[in-house]
PDB file of C-alpha atoms in Angstrom:
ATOM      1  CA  UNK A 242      84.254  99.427 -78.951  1.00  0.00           C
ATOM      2  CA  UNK A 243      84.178 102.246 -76.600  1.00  0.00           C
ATOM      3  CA  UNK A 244      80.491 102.709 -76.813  1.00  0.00           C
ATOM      4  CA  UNK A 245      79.880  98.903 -76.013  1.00  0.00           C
ATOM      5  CA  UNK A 246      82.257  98.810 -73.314  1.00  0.00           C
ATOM      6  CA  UNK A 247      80.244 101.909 -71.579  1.00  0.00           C
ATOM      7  CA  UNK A 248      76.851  99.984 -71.876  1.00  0.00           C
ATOM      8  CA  UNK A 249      78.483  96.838 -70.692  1.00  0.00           C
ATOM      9  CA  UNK A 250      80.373  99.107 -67.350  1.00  0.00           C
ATOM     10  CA  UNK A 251      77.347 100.380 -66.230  1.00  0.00           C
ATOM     11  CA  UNK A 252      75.600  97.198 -65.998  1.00  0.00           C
ATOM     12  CA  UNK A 253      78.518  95.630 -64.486  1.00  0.00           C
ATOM     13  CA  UNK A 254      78.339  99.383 -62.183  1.00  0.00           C
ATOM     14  CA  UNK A 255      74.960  98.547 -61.040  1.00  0.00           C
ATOM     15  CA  UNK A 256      75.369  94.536 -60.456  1.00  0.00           C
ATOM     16  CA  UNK A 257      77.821  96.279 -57.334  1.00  0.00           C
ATOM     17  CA  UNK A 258      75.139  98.313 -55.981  1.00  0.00           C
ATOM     18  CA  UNK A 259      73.468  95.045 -54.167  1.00  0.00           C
ATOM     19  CA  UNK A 260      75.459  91.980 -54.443  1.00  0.00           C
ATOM     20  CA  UNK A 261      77.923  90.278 -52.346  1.00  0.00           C
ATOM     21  CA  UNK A 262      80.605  87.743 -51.671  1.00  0.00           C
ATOM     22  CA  UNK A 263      83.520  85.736 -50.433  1.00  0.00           C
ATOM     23  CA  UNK A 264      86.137  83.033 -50.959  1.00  0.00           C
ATOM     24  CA  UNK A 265      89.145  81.616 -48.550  1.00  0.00           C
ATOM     25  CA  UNK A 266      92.387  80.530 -49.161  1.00  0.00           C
ATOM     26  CA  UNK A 267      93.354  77.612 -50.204  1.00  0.00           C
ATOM     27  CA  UNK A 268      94.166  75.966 -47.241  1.00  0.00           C
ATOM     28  CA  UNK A 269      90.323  75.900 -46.745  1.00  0.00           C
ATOM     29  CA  UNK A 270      90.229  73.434 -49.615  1.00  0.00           C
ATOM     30  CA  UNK A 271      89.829  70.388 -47.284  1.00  0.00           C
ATOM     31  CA  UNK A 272      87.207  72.143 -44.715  1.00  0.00           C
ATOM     32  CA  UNK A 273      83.484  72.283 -44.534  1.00  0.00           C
ATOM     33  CA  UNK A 274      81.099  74.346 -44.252  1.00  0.00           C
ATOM     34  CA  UNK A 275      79.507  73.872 -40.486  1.00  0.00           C
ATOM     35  CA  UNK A 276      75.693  73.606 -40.237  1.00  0.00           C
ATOM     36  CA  UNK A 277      74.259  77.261 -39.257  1.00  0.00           C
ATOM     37  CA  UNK A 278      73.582  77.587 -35.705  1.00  0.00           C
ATOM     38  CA  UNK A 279      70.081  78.559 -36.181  1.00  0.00           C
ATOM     39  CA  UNK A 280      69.343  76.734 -38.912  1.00  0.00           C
ATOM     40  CA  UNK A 281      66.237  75.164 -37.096  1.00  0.00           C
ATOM     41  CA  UNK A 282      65.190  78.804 -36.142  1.00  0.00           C
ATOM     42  CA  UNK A 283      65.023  80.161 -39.576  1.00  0.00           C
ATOM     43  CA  UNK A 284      61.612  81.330 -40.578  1.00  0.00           C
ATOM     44  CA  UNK A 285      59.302  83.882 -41.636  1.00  0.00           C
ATOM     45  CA  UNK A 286      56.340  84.422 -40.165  1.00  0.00           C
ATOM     46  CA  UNK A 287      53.877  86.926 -41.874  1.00  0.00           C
ATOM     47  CA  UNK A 288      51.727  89.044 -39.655  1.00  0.00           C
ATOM     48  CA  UNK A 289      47.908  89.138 -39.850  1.00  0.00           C
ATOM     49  CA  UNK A 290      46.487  90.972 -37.123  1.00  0.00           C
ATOM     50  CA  UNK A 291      44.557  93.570 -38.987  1.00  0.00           C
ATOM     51  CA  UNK A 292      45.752  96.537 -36.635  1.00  0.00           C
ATOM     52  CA  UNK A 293      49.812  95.207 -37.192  1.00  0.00           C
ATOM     53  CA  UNK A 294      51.759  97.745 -39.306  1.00  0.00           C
ATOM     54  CA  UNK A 295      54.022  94.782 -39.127  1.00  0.00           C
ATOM     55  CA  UNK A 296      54.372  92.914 -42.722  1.00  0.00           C
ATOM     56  CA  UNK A 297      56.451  90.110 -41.633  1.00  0.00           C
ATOM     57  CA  UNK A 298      59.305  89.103 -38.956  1.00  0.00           C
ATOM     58  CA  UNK A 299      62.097  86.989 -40.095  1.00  0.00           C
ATOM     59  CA  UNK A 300      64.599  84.904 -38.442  1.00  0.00           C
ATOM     60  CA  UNK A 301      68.003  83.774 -40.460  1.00  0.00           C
ATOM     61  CA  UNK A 302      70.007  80.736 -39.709  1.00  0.00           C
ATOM     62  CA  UNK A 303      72.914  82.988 -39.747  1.00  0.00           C
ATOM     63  CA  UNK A 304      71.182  84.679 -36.443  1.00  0.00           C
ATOM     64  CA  UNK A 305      69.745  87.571 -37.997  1.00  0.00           C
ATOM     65  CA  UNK A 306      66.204  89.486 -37.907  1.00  0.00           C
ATOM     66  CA  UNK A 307      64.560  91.528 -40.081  1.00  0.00           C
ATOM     67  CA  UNK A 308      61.333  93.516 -39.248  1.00  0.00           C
ATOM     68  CA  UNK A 309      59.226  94.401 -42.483  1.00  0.00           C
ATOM     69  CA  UNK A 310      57.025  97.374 -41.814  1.00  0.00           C
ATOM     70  CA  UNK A 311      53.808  97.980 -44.550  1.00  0.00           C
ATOM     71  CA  UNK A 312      55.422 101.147 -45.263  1.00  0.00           C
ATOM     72  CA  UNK A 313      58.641  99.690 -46.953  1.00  0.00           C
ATOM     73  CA  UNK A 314      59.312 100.859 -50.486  1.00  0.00           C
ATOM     74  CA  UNK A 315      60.170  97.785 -52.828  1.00  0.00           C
ATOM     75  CA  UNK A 316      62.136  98.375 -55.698  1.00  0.00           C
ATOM     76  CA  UNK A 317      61.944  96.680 -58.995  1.00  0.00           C
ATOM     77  CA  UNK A 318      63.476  94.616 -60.386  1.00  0.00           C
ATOM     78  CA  UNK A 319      66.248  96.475 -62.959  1.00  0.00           C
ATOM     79  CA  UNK A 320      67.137  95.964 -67.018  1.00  0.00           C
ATOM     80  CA  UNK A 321      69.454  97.268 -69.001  1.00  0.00           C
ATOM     81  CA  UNK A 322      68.269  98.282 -73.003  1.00  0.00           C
ATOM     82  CA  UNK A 323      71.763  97.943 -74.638  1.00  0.00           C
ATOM     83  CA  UNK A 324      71.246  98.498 -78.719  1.00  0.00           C
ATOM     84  CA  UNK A 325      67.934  96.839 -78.311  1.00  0.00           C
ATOM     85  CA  UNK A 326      68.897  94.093 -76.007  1.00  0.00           C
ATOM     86  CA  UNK A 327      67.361  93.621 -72.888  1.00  0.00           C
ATOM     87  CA  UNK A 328      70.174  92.822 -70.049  1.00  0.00           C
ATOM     88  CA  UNK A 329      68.908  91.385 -66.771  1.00  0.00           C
ATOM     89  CA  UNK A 330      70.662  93.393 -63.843  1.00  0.00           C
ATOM     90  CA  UNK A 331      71.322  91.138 -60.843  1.00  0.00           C
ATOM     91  CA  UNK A 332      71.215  92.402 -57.413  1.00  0.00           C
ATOM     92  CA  UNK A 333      69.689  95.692 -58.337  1.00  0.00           C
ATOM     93  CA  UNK A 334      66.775  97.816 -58.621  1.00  0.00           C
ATOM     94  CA  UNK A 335      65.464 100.168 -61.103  1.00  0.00           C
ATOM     95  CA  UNK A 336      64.288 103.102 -59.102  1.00  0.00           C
ATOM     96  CA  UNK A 337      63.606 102.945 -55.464  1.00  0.00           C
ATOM     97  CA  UNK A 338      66.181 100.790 -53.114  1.00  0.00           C
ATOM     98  CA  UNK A 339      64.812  99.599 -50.042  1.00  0.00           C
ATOM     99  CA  UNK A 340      66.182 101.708 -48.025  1.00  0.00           C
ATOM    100  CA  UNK A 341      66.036 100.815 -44.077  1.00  0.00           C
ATOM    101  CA  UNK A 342      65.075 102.968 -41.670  1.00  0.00           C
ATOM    102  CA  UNK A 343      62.873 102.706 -38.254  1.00  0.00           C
ATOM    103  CA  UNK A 344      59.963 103.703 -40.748  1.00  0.00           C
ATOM    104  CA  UNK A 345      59.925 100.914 -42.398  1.00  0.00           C
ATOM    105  CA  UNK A 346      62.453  98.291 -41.539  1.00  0.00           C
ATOM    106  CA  UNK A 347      64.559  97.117 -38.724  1.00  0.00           C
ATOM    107  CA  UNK A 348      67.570  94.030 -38.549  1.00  0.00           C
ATOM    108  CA  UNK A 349      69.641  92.988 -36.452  1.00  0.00           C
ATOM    109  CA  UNK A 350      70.976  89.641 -35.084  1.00  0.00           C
ATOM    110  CA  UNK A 351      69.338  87.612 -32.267  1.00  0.00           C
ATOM    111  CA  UNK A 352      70.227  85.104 -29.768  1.00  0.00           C
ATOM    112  CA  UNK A 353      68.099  82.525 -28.558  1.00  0.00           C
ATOM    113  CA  UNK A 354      67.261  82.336 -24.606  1.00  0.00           C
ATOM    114  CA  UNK A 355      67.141  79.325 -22.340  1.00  0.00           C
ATOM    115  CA  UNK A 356      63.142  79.542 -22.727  1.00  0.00           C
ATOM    116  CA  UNK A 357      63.262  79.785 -25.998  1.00  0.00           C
ATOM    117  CA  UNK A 358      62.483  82.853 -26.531  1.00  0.00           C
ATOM    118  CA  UNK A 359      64.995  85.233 -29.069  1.00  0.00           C
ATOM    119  CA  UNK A 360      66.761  88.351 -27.760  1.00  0.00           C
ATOM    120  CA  UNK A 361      66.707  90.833 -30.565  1.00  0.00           C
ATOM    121  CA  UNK A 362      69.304  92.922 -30.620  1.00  0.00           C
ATOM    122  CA  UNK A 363      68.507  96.506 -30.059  1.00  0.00           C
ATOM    123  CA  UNK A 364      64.855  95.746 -30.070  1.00  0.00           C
ATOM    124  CA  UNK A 365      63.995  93.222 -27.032  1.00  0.00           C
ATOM    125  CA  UNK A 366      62.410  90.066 -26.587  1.00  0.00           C
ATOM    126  CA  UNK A 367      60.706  88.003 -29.131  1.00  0.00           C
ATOM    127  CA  UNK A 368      58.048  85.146 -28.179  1.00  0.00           C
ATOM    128  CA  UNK A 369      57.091  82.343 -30.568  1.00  0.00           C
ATOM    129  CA  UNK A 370      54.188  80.009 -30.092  1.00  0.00           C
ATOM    130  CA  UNK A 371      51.662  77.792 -31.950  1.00  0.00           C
ATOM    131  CA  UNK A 372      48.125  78.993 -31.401  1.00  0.00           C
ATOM    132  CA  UNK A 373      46.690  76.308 -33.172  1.00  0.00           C
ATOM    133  CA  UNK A 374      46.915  74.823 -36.630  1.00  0.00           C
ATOM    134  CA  UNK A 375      48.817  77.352 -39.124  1.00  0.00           C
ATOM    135  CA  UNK A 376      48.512  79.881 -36.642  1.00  0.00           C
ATOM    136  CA  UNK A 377      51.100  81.436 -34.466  1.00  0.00           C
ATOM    137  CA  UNK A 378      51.210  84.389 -31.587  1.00  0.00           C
ATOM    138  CA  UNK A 379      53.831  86.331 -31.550  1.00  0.00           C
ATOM    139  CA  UNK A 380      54.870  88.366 -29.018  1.00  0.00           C
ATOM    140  CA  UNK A 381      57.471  91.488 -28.958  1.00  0.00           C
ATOM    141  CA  UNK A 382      58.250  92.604 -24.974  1.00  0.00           C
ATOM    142  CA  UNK A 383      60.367  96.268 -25.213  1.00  0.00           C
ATOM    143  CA  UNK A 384      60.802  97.495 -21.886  1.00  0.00           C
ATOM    144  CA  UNK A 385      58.265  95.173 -19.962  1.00  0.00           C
ATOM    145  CA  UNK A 386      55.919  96.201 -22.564  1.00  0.00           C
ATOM    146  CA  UNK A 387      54.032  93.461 -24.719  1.00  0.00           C
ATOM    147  CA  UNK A 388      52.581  93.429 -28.018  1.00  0.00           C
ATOM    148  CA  UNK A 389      50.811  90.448 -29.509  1.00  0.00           C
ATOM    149  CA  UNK A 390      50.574  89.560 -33.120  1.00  0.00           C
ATOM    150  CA  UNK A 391      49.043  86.620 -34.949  1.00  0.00           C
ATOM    151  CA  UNK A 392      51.127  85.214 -37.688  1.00  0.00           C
ATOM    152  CA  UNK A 393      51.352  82.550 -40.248  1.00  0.00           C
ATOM    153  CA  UNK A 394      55.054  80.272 -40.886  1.00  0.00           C
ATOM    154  CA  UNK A 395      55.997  80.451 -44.615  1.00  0.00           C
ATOM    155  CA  UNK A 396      57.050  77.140 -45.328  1.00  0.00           C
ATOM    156  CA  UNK A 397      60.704  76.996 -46.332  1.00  0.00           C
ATOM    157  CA  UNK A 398      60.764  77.327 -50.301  1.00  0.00           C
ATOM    158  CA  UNK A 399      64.086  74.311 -50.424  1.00  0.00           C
ATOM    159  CA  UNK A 400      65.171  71.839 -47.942  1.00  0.00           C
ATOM    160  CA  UNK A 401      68.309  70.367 -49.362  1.00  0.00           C
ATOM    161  CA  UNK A 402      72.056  70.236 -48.221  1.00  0.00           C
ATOM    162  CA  UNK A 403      72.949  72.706 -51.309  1.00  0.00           C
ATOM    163  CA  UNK A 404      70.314  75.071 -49.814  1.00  0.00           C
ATOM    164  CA  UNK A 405      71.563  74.874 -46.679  1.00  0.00           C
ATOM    165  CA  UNK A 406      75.380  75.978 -47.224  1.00  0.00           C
ATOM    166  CA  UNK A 407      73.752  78.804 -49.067  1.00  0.00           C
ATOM    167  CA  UNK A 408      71.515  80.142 -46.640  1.00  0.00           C
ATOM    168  CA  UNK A 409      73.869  82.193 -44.272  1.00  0.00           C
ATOM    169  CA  UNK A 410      75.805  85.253 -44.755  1.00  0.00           C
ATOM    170  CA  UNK A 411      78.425  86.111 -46.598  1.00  0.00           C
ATOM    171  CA  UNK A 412      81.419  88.921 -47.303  1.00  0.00           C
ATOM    172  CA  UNK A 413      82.885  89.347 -50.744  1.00  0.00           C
ATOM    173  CA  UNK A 414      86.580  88.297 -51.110  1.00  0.00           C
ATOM    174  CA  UNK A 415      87.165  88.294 -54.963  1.00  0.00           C
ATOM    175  CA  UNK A 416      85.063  89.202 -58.004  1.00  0.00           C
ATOM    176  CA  UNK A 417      86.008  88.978 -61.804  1.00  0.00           C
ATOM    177  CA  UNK A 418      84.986  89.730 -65.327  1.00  0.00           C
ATOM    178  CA  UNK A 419      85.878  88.002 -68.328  1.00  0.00           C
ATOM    179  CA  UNK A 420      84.705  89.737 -71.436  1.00  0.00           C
ATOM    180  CA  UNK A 421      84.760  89.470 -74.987  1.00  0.00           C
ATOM    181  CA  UNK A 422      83.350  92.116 -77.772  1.00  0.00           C
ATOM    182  CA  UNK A 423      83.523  90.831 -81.248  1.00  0.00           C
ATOM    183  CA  UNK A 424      82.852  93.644 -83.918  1.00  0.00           C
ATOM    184  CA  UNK A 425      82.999  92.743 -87.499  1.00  0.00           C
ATOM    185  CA  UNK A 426      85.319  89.677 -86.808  1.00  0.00           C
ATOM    186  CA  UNK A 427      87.698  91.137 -85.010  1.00  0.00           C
ATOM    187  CA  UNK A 428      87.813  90.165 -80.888  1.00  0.00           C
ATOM    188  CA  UNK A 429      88.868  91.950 -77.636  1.00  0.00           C
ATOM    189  CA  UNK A 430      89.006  90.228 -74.757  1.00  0.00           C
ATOM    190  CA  UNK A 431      89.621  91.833 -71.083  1.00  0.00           C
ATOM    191  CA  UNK A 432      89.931  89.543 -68.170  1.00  0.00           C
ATOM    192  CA  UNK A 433      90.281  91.454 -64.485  1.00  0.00           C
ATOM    193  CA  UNK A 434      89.623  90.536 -61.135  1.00  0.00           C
ATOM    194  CA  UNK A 435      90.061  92.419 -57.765  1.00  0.00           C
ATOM    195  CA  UNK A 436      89.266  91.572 -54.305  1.00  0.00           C
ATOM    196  CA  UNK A 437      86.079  94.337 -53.715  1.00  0.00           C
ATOM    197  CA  UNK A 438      83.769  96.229 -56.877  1.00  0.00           C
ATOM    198  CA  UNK A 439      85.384  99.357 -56.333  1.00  0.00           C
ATOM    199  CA  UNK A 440      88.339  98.117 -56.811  1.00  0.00           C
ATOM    200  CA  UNK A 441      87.241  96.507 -60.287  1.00  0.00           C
ATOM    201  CA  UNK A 442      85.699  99.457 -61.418  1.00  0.00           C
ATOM    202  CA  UNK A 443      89.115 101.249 -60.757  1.00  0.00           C
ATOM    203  CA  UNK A 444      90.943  98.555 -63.357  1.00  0.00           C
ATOM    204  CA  UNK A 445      87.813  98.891 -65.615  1.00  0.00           C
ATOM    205  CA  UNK A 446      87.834 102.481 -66.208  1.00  0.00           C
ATOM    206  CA  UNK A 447      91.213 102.121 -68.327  1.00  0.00           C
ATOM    207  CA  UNK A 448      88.957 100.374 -71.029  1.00  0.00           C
ATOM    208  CA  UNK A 449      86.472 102.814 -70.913  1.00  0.00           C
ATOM    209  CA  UNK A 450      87.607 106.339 -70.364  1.00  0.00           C
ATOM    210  CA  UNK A 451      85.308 106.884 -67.642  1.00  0.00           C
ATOM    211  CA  UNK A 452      84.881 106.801 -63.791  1.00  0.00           C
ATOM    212  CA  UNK A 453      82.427 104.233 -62.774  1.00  0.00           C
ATOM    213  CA  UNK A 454      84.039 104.081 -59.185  1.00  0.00           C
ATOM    214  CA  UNK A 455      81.689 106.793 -57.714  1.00  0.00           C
ATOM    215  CA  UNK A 456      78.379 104.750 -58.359  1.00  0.00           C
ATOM    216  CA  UNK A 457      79.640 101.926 -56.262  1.00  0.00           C
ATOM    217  CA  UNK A 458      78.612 101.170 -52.361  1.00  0.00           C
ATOM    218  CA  UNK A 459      80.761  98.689 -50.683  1.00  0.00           C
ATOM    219  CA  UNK A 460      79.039  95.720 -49.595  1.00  0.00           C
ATOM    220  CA  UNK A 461      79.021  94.690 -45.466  1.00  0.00           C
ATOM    221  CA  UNK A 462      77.362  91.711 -46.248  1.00  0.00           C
ATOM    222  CA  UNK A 463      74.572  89.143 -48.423  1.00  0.00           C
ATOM    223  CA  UNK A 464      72.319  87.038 -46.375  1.00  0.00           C
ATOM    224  CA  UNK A 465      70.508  84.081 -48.191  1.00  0.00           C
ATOM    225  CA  UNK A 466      67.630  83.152 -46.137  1.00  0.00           C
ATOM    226  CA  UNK A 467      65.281  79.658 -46.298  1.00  0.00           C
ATOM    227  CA  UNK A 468      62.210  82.086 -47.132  1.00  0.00           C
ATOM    228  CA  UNK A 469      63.677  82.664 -50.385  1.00  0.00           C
ATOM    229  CA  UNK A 470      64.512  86.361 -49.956  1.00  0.00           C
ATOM    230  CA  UNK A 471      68.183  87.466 -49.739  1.00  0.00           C
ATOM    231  CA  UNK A 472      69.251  90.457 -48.169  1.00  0.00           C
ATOM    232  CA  UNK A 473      72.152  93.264 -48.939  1.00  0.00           C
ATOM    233  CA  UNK A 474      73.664  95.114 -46.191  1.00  0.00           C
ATOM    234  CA  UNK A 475      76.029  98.561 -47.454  1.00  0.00           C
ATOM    235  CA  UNK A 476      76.882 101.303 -45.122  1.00  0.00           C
ATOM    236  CA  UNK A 477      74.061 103.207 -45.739  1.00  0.00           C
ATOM    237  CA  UNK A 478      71.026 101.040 -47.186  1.00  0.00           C
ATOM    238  CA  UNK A 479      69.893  97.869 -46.821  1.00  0.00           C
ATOM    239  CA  UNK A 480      67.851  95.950 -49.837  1.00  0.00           C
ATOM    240  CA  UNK A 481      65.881  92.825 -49.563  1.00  0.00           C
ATOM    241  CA  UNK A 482      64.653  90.849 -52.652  1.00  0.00           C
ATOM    242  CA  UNK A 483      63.940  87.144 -53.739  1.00  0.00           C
ATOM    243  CA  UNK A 484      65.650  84.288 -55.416  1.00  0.00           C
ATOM    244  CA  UNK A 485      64.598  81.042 -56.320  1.00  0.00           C
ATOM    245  CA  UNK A 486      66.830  77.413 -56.397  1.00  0.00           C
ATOM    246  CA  UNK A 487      66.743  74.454 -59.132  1.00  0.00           C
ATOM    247  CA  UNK A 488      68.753  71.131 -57.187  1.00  0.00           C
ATOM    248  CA  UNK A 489      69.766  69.978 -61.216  1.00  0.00           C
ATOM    249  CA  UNK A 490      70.984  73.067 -62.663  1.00  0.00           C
ATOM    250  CA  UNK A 491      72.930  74.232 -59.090  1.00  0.00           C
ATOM    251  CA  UNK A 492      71.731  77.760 -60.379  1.00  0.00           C
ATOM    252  CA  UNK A 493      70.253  80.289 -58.393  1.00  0.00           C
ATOM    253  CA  UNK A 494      67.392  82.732 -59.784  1.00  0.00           C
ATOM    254  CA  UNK A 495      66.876  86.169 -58.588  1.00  0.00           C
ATOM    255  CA  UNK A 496      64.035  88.262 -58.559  1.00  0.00           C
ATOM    256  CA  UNK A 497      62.318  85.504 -59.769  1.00  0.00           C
ATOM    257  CA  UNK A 498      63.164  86.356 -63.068  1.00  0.00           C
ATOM    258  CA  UNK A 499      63.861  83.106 -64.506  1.00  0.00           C
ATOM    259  CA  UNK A 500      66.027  84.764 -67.156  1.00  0.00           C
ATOM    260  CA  UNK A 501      68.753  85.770 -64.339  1.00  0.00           C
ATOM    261  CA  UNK A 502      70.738  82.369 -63.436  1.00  0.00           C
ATOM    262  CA  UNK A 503      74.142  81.961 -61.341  1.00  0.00           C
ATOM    263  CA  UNK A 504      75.556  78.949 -61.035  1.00  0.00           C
ATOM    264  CA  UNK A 505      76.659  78.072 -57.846  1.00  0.00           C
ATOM    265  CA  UNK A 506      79.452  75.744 -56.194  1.00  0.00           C
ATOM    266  CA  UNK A 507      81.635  75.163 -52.905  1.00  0.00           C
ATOM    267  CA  UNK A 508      85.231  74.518 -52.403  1.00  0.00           C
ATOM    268  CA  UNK A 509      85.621  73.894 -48.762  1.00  0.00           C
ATOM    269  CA  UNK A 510      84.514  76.768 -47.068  1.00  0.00           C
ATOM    270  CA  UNK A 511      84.077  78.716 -49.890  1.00  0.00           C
ATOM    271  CA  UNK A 512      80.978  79.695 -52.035  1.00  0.00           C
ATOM    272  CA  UNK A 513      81.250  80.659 -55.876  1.00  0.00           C
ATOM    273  CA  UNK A 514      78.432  82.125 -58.581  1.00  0.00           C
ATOM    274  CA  UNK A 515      79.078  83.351 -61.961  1.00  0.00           C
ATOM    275  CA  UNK A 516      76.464  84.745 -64.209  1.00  0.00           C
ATOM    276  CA  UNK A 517      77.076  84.673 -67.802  1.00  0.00           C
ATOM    277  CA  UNK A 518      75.794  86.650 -70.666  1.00  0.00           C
ATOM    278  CA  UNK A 519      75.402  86.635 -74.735  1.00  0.00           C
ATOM    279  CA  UNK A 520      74.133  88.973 -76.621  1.00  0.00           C
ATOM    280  CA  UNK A 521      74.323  90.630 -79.889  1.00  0.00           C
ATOM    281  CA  UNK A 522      74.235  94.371 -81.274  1.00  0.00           C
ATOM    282  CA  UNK A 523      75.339  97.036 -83.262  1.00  0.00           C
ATOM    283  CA  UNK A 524      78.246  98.507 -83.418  1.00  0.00           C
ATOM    284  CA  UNK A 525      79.188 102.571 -83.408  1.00  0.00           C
ATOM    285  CA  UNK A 526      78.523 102.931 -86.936  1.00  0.00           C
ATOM    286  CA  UNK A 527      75.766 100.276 -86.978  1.00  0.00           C
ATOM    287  CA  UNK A 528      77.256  97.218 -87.664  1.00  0.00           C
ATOM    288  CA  UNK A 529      77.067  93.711 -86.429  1.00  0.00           C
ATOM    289  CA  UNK A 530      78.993  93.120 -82.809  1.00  0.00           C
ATOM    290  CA  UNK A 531      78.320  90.357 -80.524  1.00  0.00           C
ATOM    291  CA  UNK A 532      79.824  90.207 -76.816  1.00  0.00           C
ATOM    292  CA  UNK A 533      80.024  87.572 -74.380  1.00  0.00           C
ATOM    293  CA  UNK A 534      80.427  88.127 -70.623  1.00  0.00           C
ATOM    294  CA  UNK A 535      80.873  85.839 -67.416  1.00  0.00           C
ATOM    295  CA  UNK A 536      81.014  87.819 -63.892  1.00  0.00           C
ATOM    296  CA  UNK A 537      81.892  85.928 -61.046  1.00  0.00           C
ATOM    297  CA  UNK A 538      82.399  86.125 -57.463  1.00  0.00           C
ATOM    298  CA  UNK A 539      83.895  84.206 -54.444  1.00  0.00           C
ATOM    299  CA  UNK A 540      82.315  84.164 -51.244  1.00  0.00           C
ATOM    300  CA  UNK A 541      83.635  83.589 -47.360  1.00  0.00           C
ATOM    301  CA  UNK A 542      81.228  83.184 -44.244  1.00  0.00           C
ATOM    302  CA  UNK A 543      80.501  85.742 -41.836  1.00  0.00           C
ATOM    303  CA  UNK A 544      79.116  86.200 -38.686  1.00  0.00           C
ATOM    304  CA  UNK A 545      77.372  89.097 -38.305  1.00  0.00           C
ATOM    305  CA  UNK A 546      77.491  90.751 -35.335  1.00  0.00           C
TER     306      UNK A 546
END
C-alpha cells in the first residue's frame, strides 16, 4: 500500500507544480460571473517580420500580456510510469519549465488608452492596426522609441458562453483528493481536502511516510486565454502551455493530450474541475491492485494587478 501511495503522491506532487484555482462562499451561489473587461481585446497575434526575435504578443481578457521571445524553452508535456501504467500529469512538465525571464518572456497587465492603443505595464505603449487582409502592424513605443512588427491574429480556438467564464484568471481556494487502492480485495479509501497544495501535501504525508511538501510552489495565479494556451504564475516561474475545449463533454484538455480531461462547472461565481483516474497494477509483492482517483479543485476570480 505504501509503495502505491508514493507513486500516486508524487503525481499528485507534480499536478501542484503548475495548476491553479478558486471557489467562493456560498453566498456567491446566486451571482454571476461578469463578462471580462477585455474580452473583445483578447488575442494573439504571431509575429512575422523575419528580423523579430518576437514569437508572439498576447492580450488576455483578464487584462494581461505576455511577450513570447524565440528563445523561450518549452517544456514537455509530463507522464508518470507507475507499475507499467502510463499516468498523464496535468499542469506539468517533464524537464524544462518555462521559466520567465527578460530573455525570453515578459507579462504583465495592460490597460487600454482613449486611442486605443494598450499601456503595457512596465513595458510601454502597444499599437494595433490592420495592414490589410490577415495582416497586422504592430507597434511597441518604449521611451519615444518605436518598433514595428508585422503580425498575423490567431483566430480564437472557442467562442461560446462556457468559454468565456473560463477564459480569465483565477486563484486557488480549495483542492481535494479522493482515493481508493484496492489490493487483493481489500479497499482503502482517503478523502482530504485543504484550501492551497502545500497544505494537502502536509495531510498527505501521514499516508505515506514521506515529505512531499518541499516539491511544491504556491500558485499566484492560472490564466485561461481565447488562444487556447493557459498560463501559471508562482513566485518564481511562470509556465505557459495549451488546452483544448469540447461544448458536450464540458471537459477541458490540456496539452492537447486528449487522454488528460477535467470536467468543468460554475456555481455562481465559482469555477470547478476534477480530473479522474483508473488504473490497475501490481502490488508490493506482485499482485493484482487497482486504484481509483478523482482530484479536484475550486476556483475564485482574480484581478491581476
Amino acid at each position: 500500500m505504501k509503495k502505491l501511495f508514493s507513486y500516486l503522491m508524487i503525481f499528485a506532487c507534480l499536478l501542484g507544480t503548475a495548476v491553479v484555482t478558486s471557489c467562493g462562499s456560498d453566498d456567491d451561489k446566486e451571482v454571476t460571473l461578469e463578462t471580462p473587461k477585455f474580452e473583445s481585446d483578447a488575442a494573439l497575434y504571431r509575429i512575422e517580420t523575419n528580423d523579430a526575435k518576437i514569437a508572439y504578443i498576447e492580450l488576455t481578457s483578464a487584462g494581461n500580456y505576455y511577450i513570447e521571445y524565440l528563445t523561450m524553452v518549452k517544456g514537455k508535456a509530463a507522464s508518470l510510469n507507475v507499475n507499467e501504467v502510463q499516468v498523464p500529469l496535468p499542469f506539468a512538465s517533464s524537464r524544462l519549465a518555462t521559466r520567465a525571464s527578460i530573455d525570453n518572456f515578459e507579462y504583465g497587465t495592460f490597460k487600454k488608452n482613449e486611442d486605443g492603443s494598450f499601456e503595457l505595464d512596465g513595458k510601454g505603449t502597444l499599437t494595433i492596426e490592420t495592414a490589410g487582409g490577415s495582416k497586422y502592424t504592430i507597434t511597441i513605443t518604449i521611451n519615444g522609441k518605436e518598433k514595428k512588427y508585422t503580425g498575423t491574429r490567431e483566430p480564437k480556438i472557442y467562442n461560446t458562453a462556457t468559454v468565456s467564464k473560463i477564459c480569465r484568471s483565477w486563484k486557488m481556494k480549495k483542492v481535494y483528493i479522493n482515493w481508493d487502492v484496492k489490493v487483493m480485495g481489500i479497499t482503502n479509501h482517503i478523502s482530504e481536502e485543504a484550501s492551497s497544495y502545500k497544505d494537502l501535501m502536509n495531510k498527505l504525508n501521514k499516508y505515506a511516510g514521506s515529505n512531499y511538501t518541499e516539491s511544491i510552489e504556491e500558485i499566484d495565479y492560472i490564466t485561461f486565454n481565447t488562444s487556447g494556451s493557459y498560463v501559471v504564475k508562482t513566485a518564481s516561474s511562470i509556465e505557459r502551455s495549451y488546452w483544448k475545449w469540447n461544448e458536450s463533454k464540458s471537459t477541458l484538455y490540456l496539452s492537447n493530450d486528449s487522454n488528460i480531461g477535467l470536467v468543468v462547472s460554475f456555481s455562481g461565481k465559482r469555477m470547478k474541475m476534477e480530473y479522474t483516474m483508473d488504473a490497475d497494477m501490481k502490488g508490493e509483492k506482485g499482485e493484482e491492485a487497482s486504484t481509483s482517483m478523482s482530484l479536484g479543485y475550486e476556483f475564485e476570480e482574480t484581478l491581476v494587478r
